[in-house]
Amino acid sequence: MRRNYCALKTLKSRITRYIIVNFQFVHLQHNKYLLIIDSPPRSLRSFIDTLYDLIGFGVFVSPLKLDLKLLLSMIKKSLKPVSVRLKKIKVSGVQISEKTSATIDLTSIGNPISDLDSSFDLSKTTLERMKGTLIRGGISTEIELSKNGSFMYSDNFHEELLPIIKDYKIFGTPQAPYSK
């Protein structure tokens, strides 16, 4: 009995993947720039590594930490008249008892911050994330902010919101006129 064996050829192929990242640098002051990334990929590691390779030494990239309560206050004060309707918030450090704290996700058709504030002391909590609608002059945009520097909104509010972010980053956390 004769057996036929078929030899398999190994085929190698190379796939090139292109990831396009739209970004811009916005000058804040002296040697500080704000890096704005439109529709960022899930991970920024390879993008940041490529920036380091292209620009070289002297570049330091750090995430933008946002105090969302302060930033929301700055938006309301700077864009008068404006209406902000929050739909979802995530708050950490909510004191349940002397030994227990919680992180709470709230979804509301009203005002989730005031609803939570009526049940708990929010003075020592951290607002982690908020999602809602910003309305000004009959134009609205969905906004989503996180304390880790993610700030999503539509292009029609870019010219109005960018200066607020620049002021926030330049002046840090000012006590006045933006404090509650």
Coordinates of N, CA, C and O in Angstrom, one line a residue:
M1 N 0.8 -1.2 0.0 CA 0.0 0.0 0.0 C 0.9 1.2 0.0 O 1.8 1.3 0.8
R2 N 0.6 2.1 -0.9 CA 1.4 3.3 -1.0 C 0.6 4.5 -0.4 O -0.6 4.7 -0.6
R3 N 1.3 5.3 0.4 CA 0.7 6.5 1.0 C 1.3 7.7 0.4 O 2.5 7.8 0.1
N4 N 0.4 8.7 0.1 CA 0.8 9.9 -0.4 C 0.9 11.0 0.8 O -0.1 11.1 1.5
Y5 N 1.9 11.6 0.9 CA 2.1 12.7 1.9 C 2.2 14.0 1.2 O 2.9 14.1 0.1
C6 N 1.5 14.9 1.7 CA 1.5 16.2 1.1 C 2.3 17.2 2.0 O 2.1 17.2 3.2
A7 N 3.3 17.8 1.5 CA 4.1 18.7 2.2 C 3.4 20.1 2.3 O 2.9 20.6 1.3
L8 N 3.3 20.6 3.5 CA 2.7 21.9 3.7 C 3.8 23.0 3.6 O 4.8 22.9 4.2
K9 N 3.5 24.0 2.8 CA 4.4 25.1 2.8 C 4.0 26.2 3.8 O 2.8 26.4 4.0
T10 N 5.0 26.7 4.4 CA 4.7 27.8 5.4 C 4.7 29.1 4.6 O 5.7 29.4 3.9
L11 N 3.6 29.8 4.7 CA 3.5 31.1 4.1 C 3.7 32.2 5.2 O 3.1 32.1 6.2
K12 N 4.5 33.1 4.9 CA 4.7 34.2 5.8 C 4.1 35.4 5.1 O 4.3 35.7 3.9
S13 N 3.4 36.2 5.9 CA 2.9 37.5 5.4 C 3.1 38.6 6.4 O 3.2 38.3 7.6
R14 N 3.3 39.7 5.9 CA 3.6 40.9 6.8 C 2.3 41.8 6.7 O 1.9 42.1 5.6
I15 N 1.8 42.2 7.8 CA 0.7 43.1 7.8 C 1.1 44.4 8.5 O 1.7 44.4 9.6
T16 N 0.9 45.4 7.8 CA 1.3 46.8 8.3 C 0.0 47.4 8.8 O -1.0 47.5 8.0
R17 N 0.0 47.8 10.0 CA -1.2 48.5 10.6 C -0.8 49.9 10.8 O 0.2 50.3 11.4
Y18 N -1.7 50.8 10.3 CA -1.5 52.2 10.5 C -2.5 52.7 11.5 O -3.7 52.5 11.3
I19 N -2.1 53.4 12.5 CA -3.0 54.0 13.5 C -2.8 55.5 13.3 O -1.7 56.0 13.5
I20 N -3.9 56.2 13.0 CA -3.8 57.6 12.8 C -4.4 58.3 14.1 O -5.5 58.0 14.5
V21 N -3.6 59.1 14.6 CA -3.9 59.9 15.9 C -3.9 61.4 15.6 O -2.8 61.9 15.2
N22 N -5.0 62.0 15.6 CA -5.1 63.5 15.4 C -4.8 64.1 16.8 O -5.4 63.8 17.8
F23 N -3.7 65.0 16.8 CA -3.4 65.6 18.0 C -2.9 67.0 17.8 O -2.5 67.4 16.6
Q24 N -2.8 67.8 18.8 CA -2.2 69.2 18.7 C -1.6 69.5 20.0 O -2.0 69.1 21.1
F25 N -0.6 70.4 20.0 CA 0.0 70.9 21.2 C -0.5 72.4 21.3 O -0.5 73.1 20.4
V26 N -1.0 72.7 22.5 CA -1.5 74.1 22.8 C -0.5 74.7 23.8 O -0.3 74.1 24.9
H27 N 0.1 75.8 23.5 CA 1.0 76.4 24.4 C 0.3 77.0 25.6 O -0.7 77.7 25.5
L28 N 0.8 76.6 26.8 CA 0.2 77.2 28.1 C 1.0 78.3 28.6 O 0.5 79.4 28.8
Q29 N 2.3 78.1 28.9 CA 3.2 79.1 29.4 C 4.6 78.5 29.2 O 4.8 77.4 28.9
H30 N 5.6 79.4 29.3 CA 7.0 79.1 29.1 C 7.3 77.8 28.4 O 7.2 77.7 27.2
N31 N 7.6 76.7 29.1 CA 7.9 75.5 28.5 C 6.8 74.4 28.7 O 7.1 73.2 28.7
K32 N 5.6 74.8 28.9 CA 4.5 73.9 29.1 C 3.5 73.9 28.0 O 3.1 75.0 27.6
Y33 N 3.1 72.7 27.6 CA 2.1 72.6 26.5 C 1.1 71.6 26.9 O 1.3 70.7 27.7
L34 N -0.1 71.8 26.4 CA -1.2 70.9 26.6 C -1.3 70.0 25.4 O -1.4 70.6 24.3
L35 N -1.3 68.7 25.5 CA -1.5 67.8 24.4 C -2.9 67.4 24.3 O -3.5 66.8 25.2
I36 N -3.5 67.8 23.2 CA -4.9 67.4 23.0 C -5.0 66.3 21.9 O -4.4 66.5 20.8
I37 N -5.6 65.2 22.2 CA -5.7 64.1 21.3 C -7.2 63.9 21.0 O -8.0 63.6 21.8
D38 N -7.5 64.0 19.7 CA -8.9 63.8 19.2 C -9.1 62.3 19.0 O -8.2 61.6 18.3
S39 N -10.1 61.7 19.5 CA -10.5 60.3 19.4 C -9.2 59.4 19.7 O -8.7 58.7 18.8
P40 N -8.7 59.4 20.9 CA -7.5 58.7 21.2 C -7.7 57.2 21.1 O -8.9 56.7 21.3
P41 N -6.7 56.4 20.8 CA -6.8 55.0 20.8 C -6.9 54.5 22.3 O -6.8 55.3 23.2
R42 N -7.3 53.2 22.5 CA -7.5 52.7 23.8 C -6.2 52.9 24.7 O -6.3 53.2 25.8
S43 N -5.1 52.6 24.1 CA -3.8 52.8 24.9 C -3.0 53.9 24.2 O -2.8 53.8 22.9
L44 N -2.4 54.8 24.9 CA -1.6 55.8 24.4 C -0.1 55.5 24.5 O 0.7 56.3 24.1
R45 N 0.2 54.3 25.0 CA 1.6 53.9 25.2 C 2.5 54.1 24.0 O 3.5 54.7 23.9
S46 N 2.1 53.4 22.9 CA 2.9 53.5 21.6 C 2.9 54.9 21.1 O 4.0 55.3 20.5
F47 N 1.8 55.7 21.2 CA 1.8 57.0 20.7 C 2.8 57.9 21.5 O 3.6 58.6 20.9
I48 N 2.8 57.8 22.8 CA 3.7 58.5 23.6 C 5.2 58.1 23.4 O 6.1 58.9 23.3
D49 N 5.4 56.8 23.2 CA 6.7 56.3 22.9 C 7.3 56.9 21.6 O 8.4 57.3 21.5
T50 N 6.4 57.0 20.6 CA 6.7 57.5 19.3 C 7.1 59.0 19.5 O 8.0 59.5 18.9
L51 N 6.3 59.7 20.3 CA 6.6 61.2 20.5 C 8.0 61.3 21.1 O 8.7 62.2 20.7
Y52 N 8.3 60.5 22.1 CA 9.6 60.5 22.7 C 10.7 60.3 21.7 O 11.7 61.0 21.7
D53 N 10.5 59.3 20.8 CA 11.5 59.0 19.8 C 11.7 60.1 18.8 O 12.8 60.4 18.4
L54 N 10.6 60.8 18.5 CA 10.7 61.9 17.5 C 11.3 63.2 18.1 O 12.0 63.9 17.5
I55 N 10.8 63.5 19.3 CA 11.2 64.8 19.9 C 12.5 64.7 20.7 O 13.3 65.6 20.7
G56 N 12.7 63.6 21.3 CA 14.0 63.3 22.1 C 13.9 63.8 23.5 O 12.9 63.9 24.1
F57 N 15.1 64.1 24.0 CA 15.2 64.4 25.5 C 14.5 65.8 25.7 O 14.4 66.6 24.8
G58 N 14.2 66.0 27.0 CA 13.5 67.3 27.3 C 12.0 67.2 27.3 O 11.4 68.2 27.6
V59 N 11.5 66.1 26.9 CA 10.0 66.0 26.8 C 9.5 65.2 28.0 O 10.1 64.1 28.3
F60 N 8.5 65.7 28.7 CA 7.9 65.0 29.8 C 6.4 65.0 29.6 O 5.8 66.1 29.5
V61 N 5.8 63.9 29.5 CA 4.3 63.8 29.3 C 3.7 63.2 30.6 O 4.2 62.2 31.1
S62 N 2.7 63.9 31.1 CA 2.0 63.4 32.3 C 0.5 63.6 32.1 O 0.1 64.5 31.4
P63 N -0.2 62.7 32.7 CA -1.7 62.9 32.6 C -2.2 64.2 33.2 O -1.6 64.6 34.2
L64 N -3.2 64.7 32.7 CA -3.8 65.9 33.3 C -4.8 65.5 34.3 O -5.7 64.7 34.1
K65 N -4.6 65.9 35.6 CA -5.5 65.5 36.7 C -6.5 66.7 36.8 O -6.1 67.8 36.9
L66 N -7.7 66.3 36.8 CA -8.8 67.4 36.8 C -9.6 67.3 38.1 O -10.0 66.2 38.6
D67 N -9.8 68.4 38.8 CA -10.7 68.5 39.9 C -12.1 68.9 39.2 O -12.3 70.0 38.8
L68 N -12.9 67.9 39.1 CA -14.1 68.0 38.3 C -15.1 69.0 38.9 O -15.8 69.7 38.1
K69 N -15.2 69.1 40.2 CA -16.1 70.1 40.8 C -15.6 71.5 40.4 O -16.4 72.3 40.1
L70 N -14.3 71.7 40.5 CA -13.8 73.0 40.1 C -13.9 73.3 38.7 O -14.4 74.4 38.3
L71 N -13.7 72.3 37.8 CA -13.8 72.5 36.4 C -15.2 72.8 36.0 O -15.5 73.7 35.2
L72 N -16.2 72.1 36.6 CA -17.6 72.4 36.3 C -18.0 73.8 36.7 O -18.7 74.5 36.0
S73 N -17.5 74.2 37.9 CA -17.7 75.5 38.3 C -17.1 76.6 37.4 O -17.8 77.6 37.1
M74 N -15.9 76.3 36.9 CA -15.3 77.3 35.9 C -16.1 77.3 34.6 O -16.2 78.4 34.0
I75 N -16.6 76.2 34.1 CA -17.4 76.2 32.9 C -18.6 77.0 33.1 O -19.0 77.8 32.3
K76 N -19.3 76.8 34.2 CA -20.6 77.5 34.5 C -20.3 79.0 34.6 O -21.1 79.8 34.1
K77 N -19.2 79.4 35.2 CA -18.9 80.8 35.4 C -18.5 81.5 34.1 O -18.8 82.6 33.8
S78 N -17.7 80.8 33.3 CA -17.1 81.3 32.1 C -18.1 81.4 30.9 O -17.9 82.3 30.1
L79 N -19.0 80.5 30.9 CA -19.9 80.4 29.7 C -21.3 80.9 30.0 O -22.2 80.5 29.3
K80 N -21.4 81.8 30.9 CA -22.7 82.3 31.2 C -23.4 82.9 30.0 O -22.7 83.6 29.3
P81 N -24.6 82.7 29.7 CA -25.5 81.8 30.3 C -25.3 80.4 29.8 O -25.1 80.2 28.6
V82 N -25.2 79.4 30.6 CA -25.1 78.0 30.2 C -25.9 77.1 31.2 O -26.1 77.5 32.3
S83 N -26.3 76.0 30.6 CA -27.0 75.0 31.5 C -26.3 73.7 31.3 O -25.9 73.3 30.2
V84 N -26.0 73.1 32.5 CA -25.3 71.8 32.5 C -26.2 70.8 33.2 O -26.6 71.1 34.4
R85 N -26.6 69.8 32.5 CA -27.5 68.8 33.1 C -26.7 67.5 33.2 O -26.4 66.9 32.2
L86 N -26.3 67.1 34.4 CA -25.6 65.9 34.6 C -26.5 64.7 34.6 O -27.6 64.8 35.2
K87 N -26.1 63.6 34.0 CA -26.9 62.4 33.9 C -26.3 61.3 34.7 O -27.0 60.5 35.3
K88 N -25.0 61.2 34.7 CA -24.2 60.2 35.4 C -23.0 60.8 36.1 O -22.4 61.7 35.6
I89 N -22.8 60.3 37.3 CA -21.6 60.7 38.0 C -21.0 59.4 38.7 O -21.7 58.5 39.0
K90 N -19.7 59.5 39.0 CA -19.1 58.4 39.8 C -18.3 59.2 40.9 O -17.5 60.1 40.6
V91 N -18.6 58.8 42.1 CA -18.0 59.5 43.3 C -17.3 58.5 44.1 O -17.9 57.4 44.4
S92 N -16.1 58.8 44.6 CA -15.4 57.9 45.5 C -15.1 58.5 46.8 O -15.2 59.8 46.9
G93 N -14.9 57.7 47.8 CA -14.6 58.3 49.1 C -15.9 58.6 49.9 O -15.8 59.4 50.8
V94 N -17.0 58.1 49.5 CA -18.3 58.4 50.2 C -18.3 57.6 51.5 O -18.2 56.4 51.5
Q95 N -18.3 58.3 52.6 CA -18.2 57.7 53.9 C -19.6 57.1 54.3 O -20.6 57.8 54.5
I96 N -19.6 55.8 54.4 CA -20.8 55.1 54.8 C -20.9 54.9 56.3 O -21.9 55.1 56.9
S97 N -19.8 54.6 56.9 CA -19.6 54.6 58.4 C -18.2 55.0 58.7 O -17.4 55.4 57.9
E98 N -17.9 54.9 60.0 CA -16.5 55.3 60.4 C -15.4 54.4 59.8 O -14.4 54.9 59.5
K99 N -15.8 53.2 59.5 CA -14.7 52.3 58.9 C -15.0 51.9 57.5 O -14.2 51.1 56.9
T100 N -16.0 52.4 56.9 CA -16.4 52.0 55.5 C -16.6 53.2 54.6 O -17.3 54.1 55.0
S101 N -16.0 53.2 53.4 CA -16.2 54.2 52.4 C -16.6 53.4 51.1 O -16.4 52.2 51.0
A102 N -17.2 54.2 50.2 CA -17.7 53.5 49.0 C -17.4 54.4 47.8 O -17.2 55.6 47.9
T103 N -17.5 53.7 46.6 CA -17.5 54.4 45.3 C -18.8 54.1 44.8 O -19.3 53.0 44.7
I104 N -19.5 55.2 44.4 CA -20.9 55.1 43.9 C -21.0 55.7 42.5 O -20.5 56.7 42.2
D105 N -21.7 54.9 41.6 CA -22.1 55.3 40.3 C -23.6 55.7 40.4 O -24.4 54.9 40.8
L106 N -23.9 56.9 39.9 CA -25.3 57.3 40.0 C -25.8 57.7 38.6 O -25.0 58.4 37.8
T107 N -27.0 57.3 38.2 CA -27.6 57.8 37.0 C -28.9 58.4 37.4 O -29.7 57.9 38.3
S108 N -29.2 59.6 36.9 CA -30.3 60.4 37.4 C -30.9 61.2 36.2 O -30.2 61.6 35.3
I109 N -32.2 61.5 36.3 CA -32.9 62.4 35.4 C -32.9 63.8 36.0 O -33.4 64.7 35.4
G110 N -32.5 63.9 37.3 CA -32.5 65.2 38.0 C -31.1 65.6 38.1 O -30.3 65.7 37.2
N111 N -30.6 65.9 39.4 CA -29.3 66.3 39.7 C -28.6 65.3 40.6 O -28.9 65.3 41.8
P112 N -27.8 64.4 40.0 CA -27.2 63.3 40.8 C -26.4 63.8 42.0 O -26.3 63.2 43.0
I113 N -25.7 65.0 41.8 CA -24.8 65.5 42.9 C -25.7 65.9 44.1 O -25.4 65.6 45.2
S114 N -26.7 66.7 43.8 CA -27.6 67.1 45.0 C -28.3 66.0 45.6 O -28.5 65.9 46.8
D115 N -28.7 65.0 44.8 CA -29.3 63.8 45.4 C -28.4 63.0 46.3 O -28.8 62.6 47.4
L116 N -27.1 62.9 45.9 CA -26.2 62.2 46.7 C -25.8 63.1 48.0 O -25.7 62.6 49.1
D117 N -25.7 64.4 47.7 CA -25.4 65.3 48.8 C -26.5 65.3 49.9 O -26.2 65.5 51.1
S118 N -27.7 65.1 49.6 CA -28.8 65.0 50.5 C -28.7 63.8 51.5 O -29.2 63.8 52.5
S119 N -28.0 62.8 51.0 CA -27.8 61.5 51.8 C -26.5 61.4 52.5 O -26.4 60.7 53.5
F120 N -25.4 62.0 51.9 CA -24.1 61.8 52.5 C -23.3 63.1 52.5 O -23.6 64.1 51.8
D121 N -22.3 63.2 53.4 CA -21.4 64.4 53.4 C -20.4 64.2 52.3 O -19.6 63.3 52.2
L122 N -20.5 65.1 51.3 CA -19.6 65.0 50.1 C -18.3 65.9 50.2 O -17.6 66.0 49.2
S123 N -18.1 66.5 51.4 CA -17.0 67.4 51.5 C -15.6 66.7 51.3 O -14.7 67.3 50.8
K124 N -15.5 65.4 51.6 CA -14.2 64.7 51.5 C -14.3 63.6 50.3 O -13.4 62.8 50.3
T125 N -15.2 63.8 49.4 CA -15.3 62.8 48.3 C -14.6 63.3 47.1 O -14.2 64.5 47.0
T126 N -14.3 62.5 46.2 CA -13.7 62.8 44.9 C -14.7 62.5 43.8 O -15.2 61.3 43.7
L127 N -14.9 63.4 42.9 CA -15.7 63.2 41.8 C -14.8 62.6 40.7 O -13.9 63.3 40.2
E128 N -15.1 61.3 40.4 CA -14.2 60.6 39.5 C -14.6 60.8 38.0 O -13.7 60.9 37.2
R129 N -15.9 60.9 37.7 CA -16.3 60.9 36.3 C -17.7 61.6 36.3 O -18.5 61.4 37.2
M130 N -18.0 62.3 35.3 CA -19.3 62.9 35.1 C -19.7 62.9 33.6 O -18.8 63.0 32.8
K131 N -21.0 62.7 33.4 CA -21.4 62.7 32.0 C -22.8 63.5 32.0 O -23.6 63.3 32.9
G132 N -22.9 64.3 31.0 CA -24.1 65.1 30.9 C -24.2 65.9 29.6 O -23.6 65.6 28.6
T133 N -25.1 66.9 29.6 CA -25.3 67.8 28.5 C -25.0 69.2 28.9 O -25.5 69.7 29.9
L134 N -24.3 69.9 28.0 CA -24.0 71.3 28.1 C -24.9 72.0 27.1 O -24.8 71.7 25.9
I135 N -25.6 73.0 27.5 CA -26.5 73.8 26.6 C -26.2 75.2 26.7 O -26.2 75.8 27.8
R136 N -26.0 75.9 25.5 CA -25.7 77.3 25.5 C -26.2 77.9 24.2 O -25.8 77.4 23.1
G137 N -27.0 78.9 24.3 CA -27.5 79.5 23.0 C -28.2 78.6 22.1 O -28.1 78.7 20.9
G138 N -28.9 77.7 22.6 CA -29.7 76.8 21.8 C -28.9 75.6 21.2 O -29.4 74.8 20.5
I139 N -27.6 75.6 21.5 CA -26.7 74.5 21.0 C -26.3 73.7 22.2 O -26.0 74.2 23.2
S140 N -26.4 72.4 21.9 CA -26.0 71.5 23.0 C -24.9 70.5 22.6 O -24.7 70.2 21.4
T141 N -24.2 70.0 23.6 CA -23.2 69.0 23.3 C -23.2 68.0 24.5 O -23.4 68.4 25.7
E142 N -23.0 66.8 24.2 CA -22.8 65.8 25.3 C -21.3 66.0 25.8 O -20.4 66.1 25.0
I143 N -21.2 66.0 27.1 CA -19.8 66.1 27.7 C -19.6 65.0 28.6 O -20.5 64.4 29.2
E144 N -18.3 64.6 28.6 CA -17.9 63.5 29.6 C -16.5 63.9 30.1 O -15.6 64.2 29.3
L145 N -16.4 64.0 31.4 CA -15.1 64.4 32.0 C -14.7 63.3 33.0 O -15.6 62.8 33.7
S146 N -13.4 63.1 33.1 CA -12.9 62.2 34.2 C -11.8 62.9 34.8 O -11.1 63.7 34.3
K147 N -11.5 62.5 36.1 CA -10.5 63.2 36.9 C -9.1 62.8 36.3 O -8.1 63.5 36.6
N148 N -9.0 61.8 35.4 CA -7.7 61.4 34.8 C -7.4 62.2 33.6 O -6.5 61.9 32.9
G149 N -8.2 63.2 33.3 CA -7.8 64.1 32.2 C -8.6 63.9 30.9 O -8.4 64.6 29.9
S150 N -9.5 63.0 30.9 CA -10.3 62.8 29.7 C -11.4 63.8 29.7 O -12.2 64.0 30.7
F151 N -11.6 64.5 28.6 CA -12.6 65.6 28.5 C -13.2 65.5 27.1 O -12.5 65.8 26.1
M152 N -14.4 64.9 26.9 CA -14.9 64.7 25.6 C -16.1 65.6 25.4 O -17.0 65.8 26.3
Y153 N -16.1 66.2 24.2 CA -17.2 67.1 23.8 C -17.2 67.3 22.3 O -16.2 66.9 21.7
S154 N -18.2 67.8 21.7 CA -18.3 68.0 20.3 C -17.5 69.2 19.8 O -17.2 70.1 20.6
D155 N -17.1 69.2 18.6 CA -16.3 70.3 18.0 C -17.0 71.7 18.1 O -16.3 72.7 18.2
N156 N -18.3 71.7 18.2 CA -18.9 73.1 18.2 C -18.7 73.8 19.5 O -19.0 75.0 19.5
F157 N -18.1 73.2 20.5 CA -17.8 73.9 21.7 C -16.3 74.0 22.0 O -15.9 74.5 23.0
H158 N -15.5 73.6 21.0 CA -14.1 73.6 21.2 C -13.5 75.0 21.5 O -12.7 75.1 22.4
E159 N -13.9 75.9 20.7 CA -13.4 77.3 20.9 C -13.7 77.9 22.2 O -13.0 78.8 22.7
E160 N -14.8 77.5 22.8 CA -15.2 78.1 24.1 C -14.6 77.3 25.3 O -14.3 77.9 26.3
L161 N -14.5 76.0 25.1 CA -14.0 75.1 26.2 C -12.5 75.1 26.3 O -11.9 75.0 27.4
L162 N -11.8 75.2 25.2 CA -10.3 75.2 25.3 C -9.7 76.3 26.2 O -8.8 76.0 27.0
P163 N -10.1 77.5 26.1 CA -9.6 78.5 27.0 C -9.8 78.2 28.5 O -9.0 78.5 29.3
I164 N -10.9 77.6 28.8 CA -11.2 77.2 30.2 C -10.2 76.2 30.7 O -9.7 76.2 31.8
I165 N -10.0 75.2 29.8 CA -9.0 74.1 30.2 C -7.6 74.7 30.3 O -6.8 74.4 31.2
K166 N -7.2 75.7 29.4 CA -5.9 76.3 29.5 C -5.8 77.1 30.8 O -4.8 77.0 31.5
D167 N -6.8 77.9 31.2 CA -6.8 78.6 32.4 C -6.7 77.7 33.6 O -6.0 77.9 34.6
Y168 N -7.5 76.6 33.6 CA -7.4 75.6 34.6 C -6.0 75.1 34.8 O -5.5 75.0 35.9
K169 N -5.4 74.7 33.7 CA -4.0 74.1 33.8 C -3.0 75.1 34.2 O -2.0 74.8 34.9
I170 N -3.1 76.4 33.7 CA -2.1 77.4 34.0 C -2.2 77.8 35.5 O -1.2 77.9 36.2
F171 N -3.4 78.1 35.9 CA -3.6 78.6 37.3 C -3.8 77.5 38.3 O -4.0 77.8 39.5
G172 N -3.8 76.3 37.9 CA -4.0 75.2 38.9 C -5.4 75.2 39.4 O -6.4 75.2 38.7
T173 N -5.5 75.2 40.7 CA -6.8 75.2 41.4 C -7.0 76.5 42.1 O -6.8 76.6 43.3
P174 N -7.4 77.5 41.4 CA -7.5 78.8 42.0 C -8.7 78.9 43.0 O -9.6 78.2 42.9
Q175 N -8.5 79.7 44.1 CA -9.5 79.8 45.1 C -10.6 80.7 44.7 O -11.8 80.6 45.1
A176 N -10.3 81.7 43.9 CA -11.3 82.6 43.4 C -11.0 83.0 42.0 O -9.9 82.9 41.6
P177 N -12.0 83.3 41.2 CA -13.4 83.5 41.4 C -14.2 82.2 41.2 O -15.4 82.2 41.2
Y178 N -13.5 81.0 41.0 CA -14.2 79.8 40.6 C -14.6 78.9 41.7 O -15.2 77.9 41.5
S179 N -14.3 79.2 43.0 CA -14.7 78.3 44.1 C -16.1 78.5 44.4 O -16.7 79.6 44.2
K180 N -16.7 77.5 44.9 CA -18.2 77.5 45.3 C -18.4 78.3 46.5 O -17.6 78.4 47.4

